[in-house]
Amino acid sequence: MNILAVDPGSSESGICIVDSETYRPSLFGKFNNERVRSICLLNPYDIAVIEMVANYGSAAGASLFETCIAIGRFEDRIERTGRKFETIKRKQYITDLTGNPKANDAVITQYLIDRFAPNTPNRGKGVKKAPGFFYGFSKDIWQAYAIAVWKCDQLNGVVY
């Protein structure tokens, strides 16, 4: 089963399509939201998981509301395909994966490296001539991959 995971943003979003058995990403990147909407319609996946915004008392600006609109547009495209989707709040998946509800991006990235590319140079990225598991990953792609790993674990019966 292929999982589409989206870390949404106001104008660009990180995405990963991951095989739930091997945890290997087949497509990943940070794309403008128009392209992400196309990916939601056209690419092969079975279920989508989108990070839902949550506000824990901080001020909400225009970017947050634009991200909410983007999430709705992604959901609309997924519904058009007849595929299932769900949303997950960041605090839930990072707590499940790392055990720490306040884990920042660096902690999440290190968790993924330790789990899928332990003891490898260059944070599991490798180099062009010898690409590693995380070759090409950067910024929001790590978060999208973490969402996909959380869903894969759920499908595979992993208990946290």
mmCIF file of N, CA and C in Angstrom, residues 57-126:
data_model
loop_
_atom_site.group_PDB
_atom_site.id
_atom_site.type_symbol
_atom_site.label_atom_id
_atom_site.label_comp_id
_atom_site.label_asym_id
_atom_site.label_seq_id
_atom_site.Cartn_x
_atom_site.Cartn_y
_atom_site.Cartn_z
ATOM 1 N N GLY A 57 -2.229 28.450 21.306
ATOM 2 C CA GLY A 57 -2.182 29.712 22.022
ATOM 3 C C GLY A 57 -1.336 30.798 21.393
ATOM 4 N N SER A 58 -0.632 30.477 20.311
ATOM 5 C CA SER A 58 0.172 31.513 19.674
ATOM 6 C C SER A 58 -0.692 32.330 18.712
ATOM 7 N N ALA A 59 -0.195 33.470 18.320
ATOM 8 C CA ALA A 59 -0.928 34.330 17.399
ATOM 9 C C ALA A 59 -1.066 33.647 16.044
ATOM 10 N N ALA A 60 -2.198 33.849 15.410
ATOM 11 C CA ALA A 60 -2.453 33.257 14.097
ATOM 12 C C ALA A 60 -2.389 34.354 13.047
ATOM 13 N N GLY A 61 -1.537 34.158 12.059
ATOM 14 C CA GLY A 61 -1.391 35.148 11.001
ATOM 15 C C GLY A 61 -1.958 34.644 9.688
ATOM 16 N N ALA A 62 -1.797 35.443 8.658
ATOM 17 C CA ALA A 62 -2.333 35.127 7.337
ATOM 18 C C ALA A 62 -1.803 33.797 6.815
ATOM 19 N N SER A 63 -0.536 33.498 7.071
ATOM 20 C CA SER A 63 0.073 32.263 6.584
ATOM 21 C C SER A 63 -0.657 31.025 7.117
ATOM 22 N N LEU A 64 -1.050 31.065 8.385
ATOM 23 C CA LEU A 64 -1.776 29.936 8.974
ATOM 24 C C LEU A 64 -3.102 29.718 8.254
ATOM 25 N N PHE A 65 -3.814 30.795 7.972
ATOM 26 C CA PHE A 65 -5.103 30.666 7.308
ATOM 27 C C PHE A 65 -4.940 30.219 5.853
ATOM 28 N N GLU A 66 -3.880 30.676 5.196
ATOM 29 C CA GLU A 66 -3.599 30.215 3.840
ATOM 30 C C GLU A 66 -3.263 28.724 3.831
ATOM 31 N N THR A 67 -2.582 28.263 4.863
ATOM 32 C CA THR A 67 -2.290 26.833 4.980
ATOM 33 C C THR A 67 -3.574 26.041 5.168
ATOM 34 N N CYS A 68 -4.506 26.557 5.950
ATOM 35 C CA CYS A 68 -5.809 25.893 6.127
ATOM 36 C C CYS A 68 -6.540 25.755 4.793
ATOM 37 N N ILE A 69 -6.496 26.805 3.990
ATOM 38 C CA ILE A 69 -7.125 26.754 2.667
ATOM 39 C C ILE A 69 -6.444 25.687 1.809
ATOM 40 N N ALA A 70 -5.102 25.635 1.858
ATOM 41 C CA ALA A 70 -4.363 24.633 1.080
ATOM 42 C C ALA A 70 -4.766 23.225 1.491
ATOM 43 N N ILE A 71 -4.901 22.987 2.778
ATOM 44 C CA ILE A 71 -5.309 21.658 3.259
ATOM 45 C C ILE A 71 -6.673 21.287 2.678
ATOM 46 N N GLY A 72 -7.597 22.222 2.712
ATOM 47 C CA GLY A 72 -8.924 21.966 2.151
ATOM 48 C C GLY A 72 -8.872 21.641 0.671
ATOM 49 N N ARG A 73 -8.018 22.337 -0.049
ATOM 50 C CA ARG A 73 -7.884 22.056 -1.483
ATOM 51 C C ARG A 73 -7.269 20.687 -1.727
ATOM 52 N N PHE A 74 -6.288 20.300 -0.910
ATOM 53 C CA PHE A 74 -5.699 18.964 -1.045
ATOM 54 C C PHE A 74 -6.767 17.899 -0.775
ATOM 55 N N GLU A 75 -7.521 18.097 0.301
ATOM 56 C CA GLU A 75 -8.573 17.136 0.648
ATOM 57 C C GLU A 75 -9.596 17.013 -0.476
ATOM 58 N N ASP A 76 -9.953 18.137 -1.091
ATOM 59 C CA ASP A 76 -10.899 18.119 -2.200
ATOM 60 C C ASP A 76 -10.376 17.269 -3.349
ATOM 61 N N ARG A 77 -9.111 17.450 -3.692
ATOM 62 C CA ARG A 77 -8.533 16.672 -4.798
ATOM 63 C C ARG A 77 -8.514 15.187 -4.463
ATOM 64 N N ILE A 78 -8.181 14.868 -3.226
ATOM 65 C CA ILE A 78 -8.131 13.453 -2.827
ATOM 66 C C ILE A 78 -9.532 12.857 -2.866
ATOM 67 N N GLU A 79 -10.517 13.568 -2.366
ATOM 68 C CA GLU A 79 -11.899 13.075 -2.401
ATOM 69 C C GLU A 79 -12.359 12.808 -3.834
ATOM 70 N N ARG A 80 -11.943 13.644 -4.761
ATOM 71 C CA ARG A 80 -12.318 13.457 -6.169
ATOM 72 C C ARG A 80 -11.835 12.125 -6.715
ATOM 73 N N THR A 81 -10.729 11.606 -6.174
ATOM 74 C CA THR A 81 -10.175 10.337 -6.655
ATOM 75 C C THR A 81 -10.844 9.137 -5.986
ATOM 76 N N GLY A 82 -11.620 9.398 -4.948
ATOM 77 C CA GLY A 82 -12.254 8.302 -4.216
ATOM 78 C C GLY A 82 -11.342 7.633 -3.203
ATOM 79 N N ARG A 83 -10.151 8.195 -3.005
ATOM 80 C CA ARG A 83 -9.232 7.613 -2.028
ATOM 81 C C ARG A 83 -9.548 8.127 -0.633
ATOM 82 N N LYS A 84 -9.079 7.374 0.348
ATOM 83 C CA LYS A 84 -9.253 7.771 1.741
ATOM 84 C C LYS A 84 -8.167 8.765 2.124
ATOM 85 N N PHE A 85 -8.504 9.630 3.077
ATOM 86 C CA PHE A 85 -7.502 10.523 3.636
ATOM 87 C C PHE A 85 -7.829 10.753 5.096
ATOM 88 N N GLU A 86 -6.829 11.164 5.822
ATOM 89 C CA GLU A 86 -7.022 11.554 7.209
ATOM 90 C C GLU A 86 -6.064 12.689 7.520
ATOM 91 N N THR A 87 -6.369 13.391 8.588
ATOM 92 C CA THR A 87 -5.476 14.438 9.057
ATOM 93 C C THR A 87 -4.895 14.002 10.399
ATOM 94 N N ILE A 88 -3.717 14.512 10.677
ATOM 95 C CA ILE A 88 -3.043 14.203 11.931
ATOM 96 C C ILE A 88 -2.373 15.489 12.426
ATOM 97 N N LYS A 89 -2.528 15.759 13.683
ATOM 98 C CA LYS A 89 -1.852 16.920 14.257
ATOM 99 C C LYS A 89 -0.409 16.545 14.589
ATOM 100 N N ARG A 90 0.470 17.515 14.423
ATOM 101 C CA ARG A 90 1.900 17.304 14.626
ATOM 102 C C ARG A 90 2.201 16.693 15.994
ATOM 103 N N LYS A 91 1.568 17.206 17.021
ATOM 104 C CA LYS A 91 1.866 16.727 18.370
ATOM 105 C C LYS A 91 1.611 15.214 18.490
ATOM 106 N N GLN A 92 0.582 14.708 17.796
ATOM 107 C CA GLN A 92 0.261 13.283 17.869
ATOM 108 C C GLN A 92 1.345 12.428 17.231
ATOM 109 N N TYR A 93 1.723 12.740 15.990
ATOM 110 C CA TYR A 93 2.684 11.855 15.337
ATOM 111 C C TYR A 93 4.085 11.992 15.912
ATOM 112 N N ILE A 94 4.471 13.199 16.353
ATOM 113 C CA ILE A 94 5.825 13.303 16.916
ATOM 114 C C ILE A 94 5.904 12.658 18.291
ATOM 115 N N THR A 95 4.812 12.703 19.048
ATOM 116 C CA THR A 95 4.802 12.023 20.345
ATOM 117 C C THR A 95 4.891 10.521 20.143
ATOM 118 N N ASP A 96 4.108 9.997 19.197
ATOM 119 C CA ASP A 96 4.149 8.558 18.923
ATOM 120 C C ASP A 96 5.537 8.126 18.458
ATOM 121 N N LEU A 97 6.140 8.881 17.556
ATOM 122 C CA LEU A 97 7.434 8.477 17.000
ATOM 123 C C LEU A 97 8.591 8.674 17.971
ATOM 124 N N THR A 98 8.641 9.830 18.620
ATOM 125 C CA THR A 98 9.821 10.155 19.426
ATOM 126 C C THR A 98 9.593 10.025 20.927
ATOM 127 N N GLY A 99 8.330 9.954 21.349
ATOM 128 C CA GLY A 99 8.028 9.925 22.772
ATOM 129 C C GLY A 99 8.059 11.296 23.417
ATOM 130 N N ASN A 100 8.285 12.332 22.618
ATOM 131 C CA ASN A 100 8.413 13.685 23.142
ATOM 132 C C ASN A 100 7.449 14.615 22.399
ATOM 133 N N PRO A 101 6.381 15.087 23.052
ATOM 134 C CA PRO A 101 5.414 15.948 22.361
ATOM 135 C C PRO A 101 5.974 17.309 21.949
ATOM 136 N N LYS A 102 7.124 17.670 22.483
ATOM 137 C CA LYS A 102 7.734 18.962 22.150
ATOM 138 C C LYS A 102 8.946 18.814 21.230
ATOM 139 N N ALA A 103 9.103 17.640 20.631
ATOM 140 C CA ALA A 103 10.250 17.412 19.746
ATOM 141 C C ALA A 103 10.225 18.401 18.583
ATOM 142 N N ASN A 104 11.385 18.991 18.306
ATOM 143 C CA ASN A 104 11.475 19.927 17.185
ATOM 144 C C ASN A 104 11.903 19.180 15.922
ATOM 145 N N ASP A 105 12.028 19.915 14.834
ATOM 146 C CA ASP A 105 12.381 19.300 13.554
ATOM 147 C C ASP A 105 13.695 18.526 13.629
ATOM 148 N N ALA A 106 14.676 19.057 14.334
ATOM 149 C CA ALA A 106 15.978 18.383 14.437
ATOM 150 C C ALA A 106 15.852 17.031 15.141
ATOM 151 N N VAL A 107 15.031 16.964 16.175
ATOM 152 C CA VAL A 107 14.831 15.706 16.910
ATOM 153 C C VAL A 107 14.132 14.685 16.015
ATOM 154 N N ILE A 108 13.133 15.138 15.275
ATOM 155 C CA ILE A 108 12.399 14.238 14.380
ATOM 156 C C ILE A 108 13.330 13.716 13.292
ATOM 157 N N THR A 109 14.115 14.600 12.704
ATOM 158 C CA THR A 109 15.066 14.193 11.670
ATOM 159 C C THR A 109 16.053 13.170 12.214
ATOM 160 N N GLN A 110 16.582 13.411 13.402
ATOM 161 C CA GLN A 110 17.540 12.478 13.991
ATOM 162 C C GLN A 110 16.886 11.130 14.283
ATOM 163 N N TYR A 111 15.637 11.148 14.733
ATOM 164 C CA TYR A 111 14.906 9.895 14.962
ATOM 165 C C TYR A 111 14.844 9.094 13.655
ATOM 166 N N LEU A 112 14.491 9.751 12.558
ATOM 167 C CA LEU A 112 14.369 9.060 11.275
ATOM 168 C C LEU A 112 15.714 8.516 10.809
ATOM 169 N N ILE A 113 16.774 9.295 10.991
ATOM 170 C CA ILE A 113 18.116 8.833 10.622
ATOM 171 C C ILE A 113 18.505 7.618 11.457
ATOM 172 N N ASP A 114 18.289 7.698 12.761
ATOM 173 C CA ASP A 114 18.635 6.579 13.649
ATOM 174 C C ASP A 114 17.852 5.321 13.293
ATOM 175 N N ARG A 115 16.639 5.496 12.847
ATOM 176 C CA ARG A 115 15.791 4.337 12.540
ATOM 177 C C ARG A 115 16.087 3.729 11.173
ATOM 178 N N PHE A 116 16.303 4.559 10.146
ATOM 179 C CA PHE A 116 16.411 4.053 8.783
ATOM 180 C C PHE A 116 17.805 4.118 8.172
ATOM 181 N N ALA A 117 18.698 4.876 8.760
ATOM 182 C CA ALA A 117 20.054 4.978 8.213
ATOM 183 C C ALA A 117 21.064 5.133 9.343
ATOM 184 N N PRO A 118 21.032 4.207 10.327
ATOM 185 C CA PRO A 118 21.950 4.345 11.460
ATOM 186 C C PRO A 118 23.400 4.171 11.031
ATOM 187 N N ASN A 119 24.257 4.899 11.706
ATOM 188 C CA ASN A 119 25.701 4.771 11.483
ATOM 189 C C ASN A 119 26.113 4.984 10.034
ATOM 190 N N THR A 120 25.432 5.890 9.352
ATOM 191 C CA THR A 120 25.813 6.190 7.977
ATOM 192 C C THR A 120 26.283 7.640 7.901
ATOM 193 N N PRO A 121 27.226 7.906 7.016
ATOM 194 C CA PRO A 121 27.728 9.284 6.907
ATOM 195 C C PRO A 121 26.701 10.218 6.273
ATOM 196 N N ASN A 122 26.903 11.488 6.488
ATOM 197 C CA ASN A 122 26.107 12.533 5.852
ATOM 198 C C ASN A 122 24.612 12.394 6.162
ATOM 199 N N ARG A 123 24.303 12.015 7.385
ATOM 200 C CA ARG A 123 22.915 11.911 7.851
ATOM 201 C C ARG A 123 22.057 10.988 6.998
ATOM 202 N N GLY A 124 22.677 9.964 6.453
ATOM 203 C CA GLY A 124 21.960 8.991 5.640
ATOM 204 C C GLY A 124 21.684 9.457 4.229
ATOM 205 N N LYS A 125 22.215 10.618 3.856
ATOM 206 C CA LYS A 125 21.947 11.142 2.521
ATOM 207 C C LYS A 125 22.880 10.555 1.465
ATOM 208 N N GLY A 126 24.104 10.261 1.852
ATOM 209 C CA GLY A 126 25.072 9.798 0.873
ATOM 210 C C GLY A 126 25.462 10.932 -0.053
#
